[in-house]
Tab-separated table of C-alpha atoms (C1' of nucleotides) in Angstrom:
chain	number	residue	atom	x	y	z
P	11	MET	CA	113.181	177.336	63.229
P	12	ALA	CA	113.848	174.735	60.724
P	13	THR	CA	115.231	172.573	63.455
P	14	ALA	CA	112.517	173.591	65.958
P	15	LYS	CA	112.183	171.266	68.900
P	16	LYS	CA	109.149	169.095	68.080
P	17	LEU	CA	107.823	169.010	71.572
P	18	ASP	CA	107.402	172.757	71.526
P	19	CYS	CA	105.263	172.412	68.405
P	20	VAL	CA	103.266	169.658	69.789
P	21	ILE	CA	102.443	171.395	72.982
P	22	LEU	CA	101.726	174.676	71.189
P	23	GLY	CA	99.472	172.667	68.888
P	24	LEU	CA	97.418	171.165	71.771
P	25	LEU	CA	97.290	174.587	73.430
P	26	SER	CA	96.099	176.157	70.286
P	27	HIS	CA	92.806	174.275	70.701
P	28	GLU	CA	92.308	174.704	74.404
P	29	GLU	CA	93.964	175.793	77.687
P	30	LEU	CA	95.599	172.816	79.379
P	31	THR	CA	97.766	171.924	82.423
P	32	GLY	CA	100.980	169.877	82.049
P	33	TYR	CA	99.090	166.883	83.359
P	34	GLU	CA	96.350	167.187	80.812
P	35	ILE	CA	98.911	167.562	78.021
P	36	LYS	CA	100.480	164.308	79.154
P	37	LYS	CA	96.945	162.634	78.995
P	38	ARG	CA	96.510	163.950	75.376
P	39	MET	CA	99.864	162.514	74.466
P	40	ASP	CA	98.935	159.217	75.919
P	41	SER	CA	95.487	159.035	74.195
P	42	VAL	CA	94.980	161.012	70.972
P	43	LEU	CA	98.712	161.449	69.985
P	44	HIS	CA	99.687	158.211	71.500
P	45	TYR	CA	100.101	156.221	68.303
P	46	PHE	CA	102.508	158.657	66.441
P	47	TRP	CA	104.046	160.864	69.194
P	48	GLY	CA	104.906	160.367	72.858
P	49	ALA	CA	106.497	162.341	75.640
P	50	SER	CA	107.107	162.034	79.489
P	51	TYR	CA	106.529	164.405	82.295
P	52	GLY	CA	110.358	164.832	82.486
P	53	SER	CA	110.215	166.559	79.112
P	54	ILE	CA	106.818	168.179	79.297
P	55	TYR	CA	107.116	170.293	82.341
P	56	PRO	CA	110.536	171.722	81.463
P	57	THR	CA	109.287	172.408	77.912
P	58	LEU	CA	106.336	174.259	79.342
P	59	ARG	CA	108.509	176.507	81.354
P	60	GLU	CA	110.693	177.217	78.276
P	61	LEU	CA	107.594	178.175	76.280
P	62	CYS	CA	106.636	180.675	78.796
P	63	GLU	CA	110.199	182.031	78.944
P	64	LYS	CA	110.123	182.526	75.173
P	65	GLY	CA	106.716	184.279	75.372
P	66	LEU	CA	104.925	181.544	73.408
P	67	ALA	CA	102.660	180.549	76.234
P	68	THR	CA	101.537	182.034	79.648
P	69	VAL	CA	100.659	180.337	82.918
P	70	ARG	CA	97.977	181.047	85.253
P	71	GLY	CA	97.763	179.593	88.720
P	72	CYS	CA	94.380	178.212	89.510
P	73	VAL	CA	92.934	176.553	92.550
P	74	GLN	CA	90.296	174.054	91.753
P	75	SER	CA	88.636	172.021	94.466
P	76	GLY	CA	91.561	172.742	96.906
P	77	ARG	CA	94.197	171.481	94.457
P	78	GLU	CA	96.624	173.848	92.844
P	79	LYS	CA	96.899	173.788	88.992
P	80	ARG	CA	98.904	175.644	86.523
P	81	VAL	CA	96.884	176.352	83.392
P	82	TYR	CA	98.825	177.182	80.150
P	83	THR	CA	97.511	179.377	77.482
P	84	ILE	CA	99.084	180.025	73.995
P	85	THR	CA	99.991	183.593	73.131
P	86	ALA	CA	99.774	185.316	69.817
P	87	ALA	CA	103.447	184.778	69.331
P	88	GLY	CA	102.907	181.149	70.080
P	89	ARG	CA	100.262	180.907	67.377
P	90	GLU	CA	102.586	182.601	64.963
P	91	TYR	CA	105.370	180.148	65.819
P	92	LEU	CA	103.060	177.196	65.362
P	93	ASN	CA	101.843	178.443	62.038
P	94	LEU	CA	105.356	179.008	60.793
P	95	TRP	CA	106.244	175.473	61.772
P	96	LEU	CA	103.190	174.005	60.034
P	97	ARG	CA	104.155	175.735	56.820
P	98	LEU	CA	107.601	174.246	56.781
P	99	PRO	CA	108.161	170.955	55.028
P	100	VAL	CA	108.266	167.806	57.105
P	101	GLN	CA	111.735	166.953	58.202
P	102	LYS	CA	111.589	163.411	59.304
P	103	ASP	CA	109.033	160.633	59.484
P	104	GLU	CA	110.558	157.676	61.129
P	105	ILE	CA	109.610	154.217	62.547
P	106	ARG	CA	111.529	152.351	65.001
P	107	TYR	CA	109.996	148.887	65.228
P	108	GLU	CA	111.889	146.501	67.428
P	109	THR	CA	109.674	143.770	66.169
P	110	LEU	CA	111.104	144.223	62.681
P	111	LEU	CA	114.576	144.334	63.950
P	112	LYS	CA	114.053	140.898	65.832
P	113	LEU	CA	112.455	139.487	62.809
P	114	PHE	CA	115.209	140.715	60.449
P	115	PHE	CA	117.721	138.945	62.650
P	116	GLY	CA	115.280	136.238	63.381
P	117	GLU	CA	117.108	133.390	61.655
P	118	ALA	CA	119.420	133.117	64.671
P	119	GLY	CA	116.450	132.347	66.961
P	120	GLY	CA	114.462	130.125	64.557
P	121	PRO	CA	110.849	130.154	63.243
P	122	ARG	CA	109.128	129.469	66.542
P	123	GLN	CA	110.587	132.483	68.215
P	124	ALA	CA	109.908	134.743	65.216
P	125	ILE	CA	106.304	133.472	65.345
P	126	ALA	CA	105.919	134.517	69.014
P	127	HIS	CA	107.188	137.910	68.286
P	128	ILE	CA	104.570	138.190	65.414
P	129	ASP	CA	101.778	136.899	67.783
P	130	ALA	CA	102.608	139.496	70.324
P	131	PHE	CA	102.741	142.236	67.664
P	132	GLU	CA	99.366	141.014	66.300
P	133	ARG	CA	97.821	141.232	69.756
P	134	LYS	CA	99.027	144.717	70.333
P	135	THR	CA	97.948	145.863	66.976
P	136	LYS	CA	94.427	144.409	67.330
P	137	GLN	CA	94.200	146.279	70.619
P	138	GLU	CA	95.260	149.573	69.140
P	139	LEU	CA	93.034	149.056	66.262
P	140	SER	CA	89.933	148.630	68.328
P	141	TYR	CA	90.952	151.788	70.299
P	142	LEU	CA	91.177	153.722	66.980
P	143	LEU	CA	87.873	152.370	65.714
P	144	ALA	CA	86.186	153.635	68.857
P	145	ALA	CA	87.943	156.938	68.346
P	146	LYS	CA	86.703	157.214	64.848
P	147	LYS	CA	83.097	156.416	65.896
P	148	THR	CA	83.259	159.292	68.476
P	149	LEU	CA	84.692	161.724	65.998
P	150	MET	CA	82.128	160.820	63.366
P	151	GLY	CA	79.493	161.892	65.899
P	152	CYS	CA	80.847	165.307	66.363
P	153	LEU	CA	82.468	165.987	63.101
P	154	ASP	CA	80.799	169.422	62.660
P	155	ASP	CA	81.427	170.656	66.272
P	156	ALA	CA	84.836	171.934	65.361
P	157	PRO	CA	86.832	172.199	62.086
P	158	ALA	CA	89.757	170.579	63.695
P	159	HIS	CA	87.823	167.253	64.125
P	160	ARG	CA	88.206	166.526	60.369
P	161	TYR	CA	91.948	166.682	60.777
P	162	TYR	CA	91.907	164.483	63.816
P	163	LEU	CA	89.776	161.957	61.929
P	164	LEU	CA	92.294	161.900	59.074
P	165	THR	CA	95.055	160.885	61.443
P	166	VAL	CA	92.842	158.230	63.060
P	167	GLN	CA	92.070	156.923	59.679
P	168	PHE	CA	95.810	156.628	58.901
P	169	GLY	CA	96.190	154.502	61.950
P	170	ILE	CA	93.333	152.299	61.035
P	171	GLU	CA	94.467	151.716	57.559
P	172	THR	CA	98.053	150.972	58.594
P	173	TYR	CA	96.949	148.665	61.448
P	174	ARG	CA	94.806	146.708	59.107
P	175	ALA	CA	97.787	146.351	56.757
P	176	TYR	CA	99.907	145.094	59.787
P	177	LEU	CA	97.285	142.425	60.532
P	178	ARG	CA	97.208	141.168	56.977
P	179	TRP	CA	100.998	141.040	57.082
P	180	CYS	CA	100.955	139.067	60.415
P	181	GLN	CA	98.880	136.380	58.610
P	182	GLN	CA	101.257	136.101	55.695
P	183	ALA	CA	104.305	136.236	57.744
P	184	ARG	CA	103.175	133.485	60.089
P	185	ALA	CA	102.202	131.252	57.170
P	186	VAL	CA	105.734	131.625	55.782
P	187	LEU	CA	107.379	130.944	59.100
P	188	GLN	CA	105.096	127.875	59.842
P	189	GLN	CA	106.136	126.485	56.529
P	190	ALA	CA	109.831	126.983	57.578
P	191	ASP	CA	109.167	125.357	60.863
P	192	LYS	CA	107.719	122.223	59.324
P	193	LYS	CA	110.913	121.818	57.011
P	194	GLU	CA	113.192	122.149	59.907
V	12	MET	CA	119.729	143.166	79.517
V	13	ALA	CA	116.073	143.918	79.341
V	14	THR	CA	117.107	147.502	78.707
V	15	ALA	CA	119.926	146.610	76.362
V	16	LYS	CA	121.094	149.357	74.037
V	17	LYS	CA	119.401	148.591	70.725
V	18	LEU	CA	122.390	149.702	68.649
V	19	ASP	CA	124.465	147.054	70.367
V	20	CYS	CA	121.988	144.465	69.142
V	21	VAL	CA	121.546	145.832	65.709
V	22	ILE	CA	125.230	145.858	65.166
V	23	LEU	CA	125.758	142.457	66.593
V	24	GLY	CA	122.877	141.265	64.407
V	25	LEU	CA	124.726	142.482	61.307
V	26	LEU	CA	127.942	140.968	62.394
V	27	SER	CA	126.307	137.672	63.003
V	28	HIS	CA	125.945	137.382	59.266
V	29	GLU	CA	129.300	138.699	58.135
V	30	GLU	CA	132.390	140.619	59.211
V	31	LEU	CA	132.017	144.285	58.641
V	32	THR	CA	133.753	147.617	59.056
V	33	GLY	CA	132.103	150.511	60.686
V	34	TYR	CA	131.669	152.130	57.279
V	35	GLU	CA	129.934	149.096	55.871
V	36	ILE	CA	127.641	148.866	58.913
V	37	LYS	CA	126.611	152.436	58.253
V	38	LYS	CA	125.823	151.425	54.661
V	39	ARG	CA	123.696	148.532	55.896
V	40	MET	CA	121.817	150.919	58.039
V	41	ASP	CA	121.142	153.241	55.274
V	42	SER	CA	119.992	150.532	52.851
V	43	VAL	CA	118.441	147.312	54.146
V	44	LEU	CA	117.629	148.569	57.727
V	45	HIS	CA	116.865	152.133	56.617
V	46	TYR	CA	113.069	152.029	56.795
V	47	PHE	CA	112.865	150.789	60.446
V	48	TRP	CA	116.087	151.664	61.983
V	49	GLY	CA	118.846	154.238	61.637
V	50	ALA	CA	122.152	155.439	63.099
V	51	SER	CA	124.983	157.900	62.480
V	52	TYR	CA	128.692	157.405	62.494
V	53	GLY	CA	128.701	159.342	65.671
V	54	SER	CA	126.912	156.486	67.386
V	55	ILE	CA	128.264	153.611	65.324
V	56	TYR	CA	132.034	153.912	65.938
V	57	PRO	CA	131.792	154.514	69.661
V	58	THR	CA	129.410	151.496	69.934
V	59	LEU	CA	131.762	149.285	68.016
V	60	ARG	CA	134.492	150.152	70.539
V	61	GLU	CA	132.205	149.444	73.467
V	62	LEU	CA	131.353	146.124	71.881
V	63	CYS	CA	135.004	145.122	71.807
V	64	GLU	CA	135.521	146.293	75.406
V	65	LYS	CA	132.620	144.069	76.406
V	66	GLY	CA	134.064	141.169	74.651
V	67	LEU	CA	131.152	140.849	72.314
V	68	ALA	CA	133.216	141.607	69.207
V	69	THR	CA	136.827	141.739	68.087
V	70	VAL	CA	138.628	144.151	65.730
V	71	ARG	CA	141.241	143.276	63.203
V	72	GLY	CA	143.219	145.945	61.371
V	73	CYS	CA	143.498	145.137	57.635
V	74	VAL	CA	145.211	147.100	54.783
V	75	GLN	CA	143.300	146.684	51.607
V	76	SER	CA	144.475	148.495	48.490
V	77	GLY	CA	146.554	150.758	50.588
V	78	ARG	CA	143.696	152.003	52.788
V	79	GLU	CA	143.516	150.948	56.483
V	80	LYS	CA	140.401	149.292	57.572
V	81	ARG	CA	139.180	147.961	60.937
V	82	VAL	CA	137.120	144.796	60.359
V	83	TYR	CA	134.795	143.730	63.200
V	84	THR	CA	133.874	140.145	64.022
V	85	ILE	CA	131.276	138.772	66.544
V	86	THR	CA	132.517	136.600	69.338
V	87	ALA	CA	130.825	133.705	70.865
V	88	ALA	CA	129.825	135.835	73.782
V	89	GLY	CA	128.350	138.232	71.123
V	90	ARG	CA	126.303	135.579	69.578
V	91	GLU	CA	124.939	134.595	73.095
V	92	TYR	CA	124.141	138.144	73.772
V	93	LEU	CA	122.249	138.523	70.494
V	94	ASN	CA	120.382	135.377	71.192
V	95	LEU	CA	119.415	136.321	74.556
V	96	TRP	CA	117.986	139.638	73.239
V	97	LEU	CA	116.196	137.923	70.400
V	98	ARG	CA	114.338	135.649	72.926
V	99	LEU	CA	113.169	138.779	75.031
V	100	PRO	CA	109.816	140.220	74.180
V	101	VAL	CA	109.743	143.363	72.212
V	102	GLN	CA	109.858	146.487	74.419
V	103	LYS	CA	108.705	149.240	72.157
V	104	ASP	CA	107.515	149.737	68.613
V	105	GLU	CA	107.183	153.343	67.850
V	106	ILE	CA	106.414	155.620	65.002
V	107	ARG	CA	107.246	159.334	64.975
V	108	TYR	CA	105.499	160.785	61.916
V	109	GLU	CA	105.916	164.535	61.692
V	110	THR	CA	103.464	164.437	58.822
V	111	LEU	CA	100.762	163.130	61.125
V	112	LEU	CA	101.620	165.812	63.636
V	113	LYS	CA	101.280	168.542	61.058
V	114	LEU	CA	98.029	166.998	59.871
V	115	PHE	CA	96.696	166.609	63.379
V	116	PHE	CA	97.150	170.409	63.892
V	117	GLY	CA	96.486	171.107	60.339
V	118	GLU	CA	93.287	173.096	60.818
V	119	ALA	CA	95.452	176.128	61.872
V	120	GLY	CA	97.103	176.080	58.352
V	121	GLY	CA	94.074	175.170	56.223
V	122	PRO	CA	93.382	172.474	53.743
V	123	ARG	CA	95.804	173.580	51.045
V	124	GLN	CA	98.713	173.327	53.366
V	125	ALA	CA	97.696	169.959	54.605
V	126	ILE	CA	97.271	168.685	51.000
V	127	ALA	CA	100.792	169.899	50.283
V	128	HIS	CA	102.148	167.831	53.246
V	129	ILE	CA	100.201	164.818	51.975
V	130	ASP	CA	101.506	165.238	48.459
V	131	ALA	CA	105.088	165.327	49.837
V	132	PHE	CA	104.358	162.271	51.933
V	133	GLU	CA	102.991	160.351	48.919
V	134	ARG	CA	106.040	161.246	46.827
V	135	LYS	CA	108.372	159.927	49.396
V	136	THR	CA	106.313	156.822	50.003
V	137	LYS	CA	106.211	155.942	46.275
V	138	GLN	CA	110.063	156.260	46.169
V	139	GLU	CA	110.477	154.057	49.237
V	140	LEU	CA	107.964	151.532	47.791
V	141	SER	CA	109.773	151.234	44.456
V	142	TYR	CA	113.006	150.738	46.423
V	143	LEU	CA	111.396	147.917	48.488
V	144	LEU	CA	109.914	146.313	45.464
V	145	ALA	CA	113.382	146.175	43.928
V	146	ALA	CA	114.652	144.636	47.078
V	147	LYS	CA	111.961	142.047	47.024
V	148	LYS	CA	112.685	140.993	43.510
V	149	THR	CA	116.484	140.687	44.377
V	150	LEU	CA	115.640	138.557	47.451
V	151	MET	CA	113.205	136.324	45.636
V	152	GLY	CA	116.072	135.488	43.273
V	153	CYS	CA	118.306	134.242	46.035
V	154	LEU	CA	115.876	133.007	48.638
V	155	ASP	CA	117.537	129.701	49.094
V	156	ASP	CA	121.128	131.084	49.194
V	157	ALA	CA	120.840	131.671	52.982
V	158	PRO	CA	118.097	130.864	55.504
V	159	ALA	CA	118.318	134.451	56.754
V	160	HIS	CA	116.923	135.775	53.356
V	161	ARG	CA	113.484	134.591	54.316
V	162	TYR	CA	113.554	136.698	57.214
V	163	TYR	CA	114.759	139.643	55.331
V	164	LEU	CA	111.946	139.175	52.911
V	165	LEU	CA	109.397	139.229	55.664
V	166	THR	CA	110.499	142.704	56.800
V	167	VAL	CA	110.584	143.924	53.180
V	168	GLN	CA	107.066	142.612	52.707
V	169	PHE	CA	106.083	144.502	55.808
V	170	GLY	CA	107.261	147.737	54.302
V	171	ILE	CA	105.565	147.036	51.078
V	172	GLU	CA	102.218	146.371	52.678
V	173	THR	CA	102.301	149.351	54.914
V	174	TYR	CA	103.476	151.694	52.134
V	175	ARG	CA	100.608	150.584	49.972
V	176	ALA	CA	98.303	151.345	52.832
V	177	TYR	CA	99.831	154.706	53.172
V	178	LEU	CA	99.252	155.326	49.460
V	179	ARG	CA	95.576	154.390	49.705
V	180	TRP	CA	95.295	156.634	52.693
V	181	CYS	CA	96.822	159.594	50.807
V	182	GLN	CA	94.063	159.413	48.216
V	183	GLN	CA	91.283	159.332	50.791
V	184	ALA	CA	92.806	162.129	52.857
V	185	ARG	CA	93.354	164.298	49.854
V	186	ALA	CA	89.725	163.869	48.769
V	187	VAL	CA	88.484	164.891	52.237
V	188	LEU	CA	90.697	167.958	52.295
V	189	GLN	CA	89.740	168.974	48.662
V	190	GLN	CA	86.199	168.797	49.805
V	191	ALA	CA	86.936	171.061	52.766
V	192	ASP	CA	88.849	173.421	50.439
V	193	LYS	CA	85.813	173.891	48.236
V	194	LYS	CA	83.596	174.713	51.022
V	195	GLU	CA	85.938	177.353	52.401
Q	6	DC	C1'	91.702	153.027	104.857
Q	7	DT	C1'	93.628	152.294	100.783
Q	8	DT	C1'	93.856	152.439	95.931
Q	9	DA	C1'	93.618	155.094	92.038
Q	10	DC	C1'	93.999	159.299	90.141
Q	11	DC	C1'	95.178	164.276	90.112
Q	12	DA	C1'	99.119	167.199	90.048
Q	13	DT	C1'	103.986	169.277	89.620
Q	14	DG	C1'	108.389	169.037	89.371
Q	15	DT	C1'	113.889	167.749	89.599
Q	16	DA	C1'	118.333	165.131	88.833
Q	17	DA	C1'	121.110	161.881	86.769
Q	18	DG	C1'	122.296	159.724	83.116
Q	19	DG	C1'	121.800	157.629	78.398
Q	20	DC	C1'	121.537	157.887	73.805
Q	21	DG	C1'	122.174	160.065	69.609
Q	22	DT	C1'	122.848	163.747	66.205
Q	23	DT	C1'	125.451	167.343	63.870
Q	24	DA	C1'	129.519	169.303	62.895
Q	25	DC	C1'	134.188	169.067	62.607
Q	26	DA	C1'	138.654	167.006	61.369
Q	27	DT	C1'	141.377	164.148	58.267
Q	28	DG	C1'	142.991	161.793	54.423
Q	29	DA	C1'	143.276	157.932	50.597
Q	30	DT	C1'	141.409	156.209	46.282
Q	31	DT	C1'	138.880	155.765	42.131
Q	32	DC	C1'	136.830	157.211	38.052
Q	33	DA	C1'	135.456	160.505	34.575
R	21	DT	C1'	142.111	167.504	38.460
R	22	DG	C1'	138.099	167.437	40.738
R	23	DA	C1'	134.084	164.850	42.442
R	24	DA	C1'	132.504	160.897	44.522
R	25	DT	C1'	133.242	157.386	47.532
R	26	DC	C1'	135.955	154.875	50.958
R	27	DA	C1'	137.283	155.255	55.690
R	28	DT	C1'	137.674	156.502	60.878
R	29	DG	C1'	136.987	158.934	64.417
R	30	DT	C1'	136.019	163.015	68.263
R	31	DA	C1'	133.511	166.874	70.571
R	32	DA	C1'	129.827	169.640	71.764
R	33	DC	C1'	125.462	169.662	72.584
R	34	DG	C1'	120.463	168.447	72.696
R	35	DC	C1'	116.751	165.898	73.949
R	36	DC	C1'	114.515	162.560	76.366
R	37	DT	C1'	113.661	158.896	79.701
R	38	DT	C1'	113.702	156.924	84.278
R	39	DA	C1'	113.640	157.282	88.812
R	40	DC	C1'	112.908	160.061	92.611
R	41	DA	C1'	110.360	163.294	95.596
R	42	DT	C1'	105.894	165.069	97.267
R	43	DG	C1'	101.271	165.538	98.435
R	44	DG	C1'	96.069	166.368	97.656
R	45	DT	C1'	91.439	164.182	96.543
R	46	DA	C1'	87.844	160.847	95.308
R	47	DA	C1'	85.722	156.534	95.581
R	48	DG	C1'	85.028	152.048	97.133
DNA sequence: CTTACCATGTAAGGCGTTACATGATTCA
DNA sequence: TGAATCATGTAACGCCTTACATGGTAAG
């Protein structure tokens, strides 16, 4: 359990709130979970099957407007499993930022190139930030609809704070590099 | 090339500054690169061999104080490869924070549990921050020794800014959850 | 009619971790 | 003399991504 597959837990977590299809799970991954967890269909569908085999979820075929869907539901055992995992201490928080890697070795490419990477990073960060700000607004409007919303908001707030820190850093870093560029 | 293995580039990046053994590369990964990239011996040693097979690095056996060492050096082709990669746009920056995952689904475990995860996260962040502040101090003292040092400092500064943002968020988040705990 | 979205899945292959296996040296 | 650190590697296994394969529906 200590080394439980994370995707099991993520999917179980999503199912603990609502019944979902594999396709919908992927959508959640790409929207609400997007900035701190990701997964592809190639991992989601097989995991879903495993979850059923382990008795942590059940499937139900469902024909909606002519299309066939497979709706997944969490079982009591699944909730137990999820709660067990939630109680365990966090094993690993990791960041893998290629931008920082390129910057770390950036001397080889010179200040101009490094600045270009920072510009791209800044653009992406601004975009993500505006998405998170919109998410926050939405959540603020329905905070009392479900107790889980407070927890969602906490993670959104995390993103907002860190993205703002990124943007401040971009300014600083660019200033340093522009200085270096002039000297060259 | 667009999909170049990142570890190749990281190792080549390290070798572009100095000759290193596999063991020393691992140490660099665990210290200077630690907060935005990681790797184990099980990936480092095989990668090193591949690098030599591709002609991007060369090995030299070396007996130092009785012990056998294998020292790796970057080749001209290796520098070219590294520079090519540095020029390419960043493919992916990703964060995988189990803490945020547990918090997102935290409603199932209640506010107390969520607070415990935040406390642990805060402790770890403080530790990492103090490490980075020490690294910054060291770097500030030898900024002009090598042009690469300015680039190192930039990444260290990134860590400092984001960790400080994390700590501010920890305060906020805990306050929100303590509020929720009282109501319960 | 064609583009975008809904919907499910498999297969090959890459990448990486953990655990194992081994042994020298240095320092307390 | 025992612990920590230096030092190099392999093997098994797990997890995930990419690419492929397929087809229905809705909207313009």
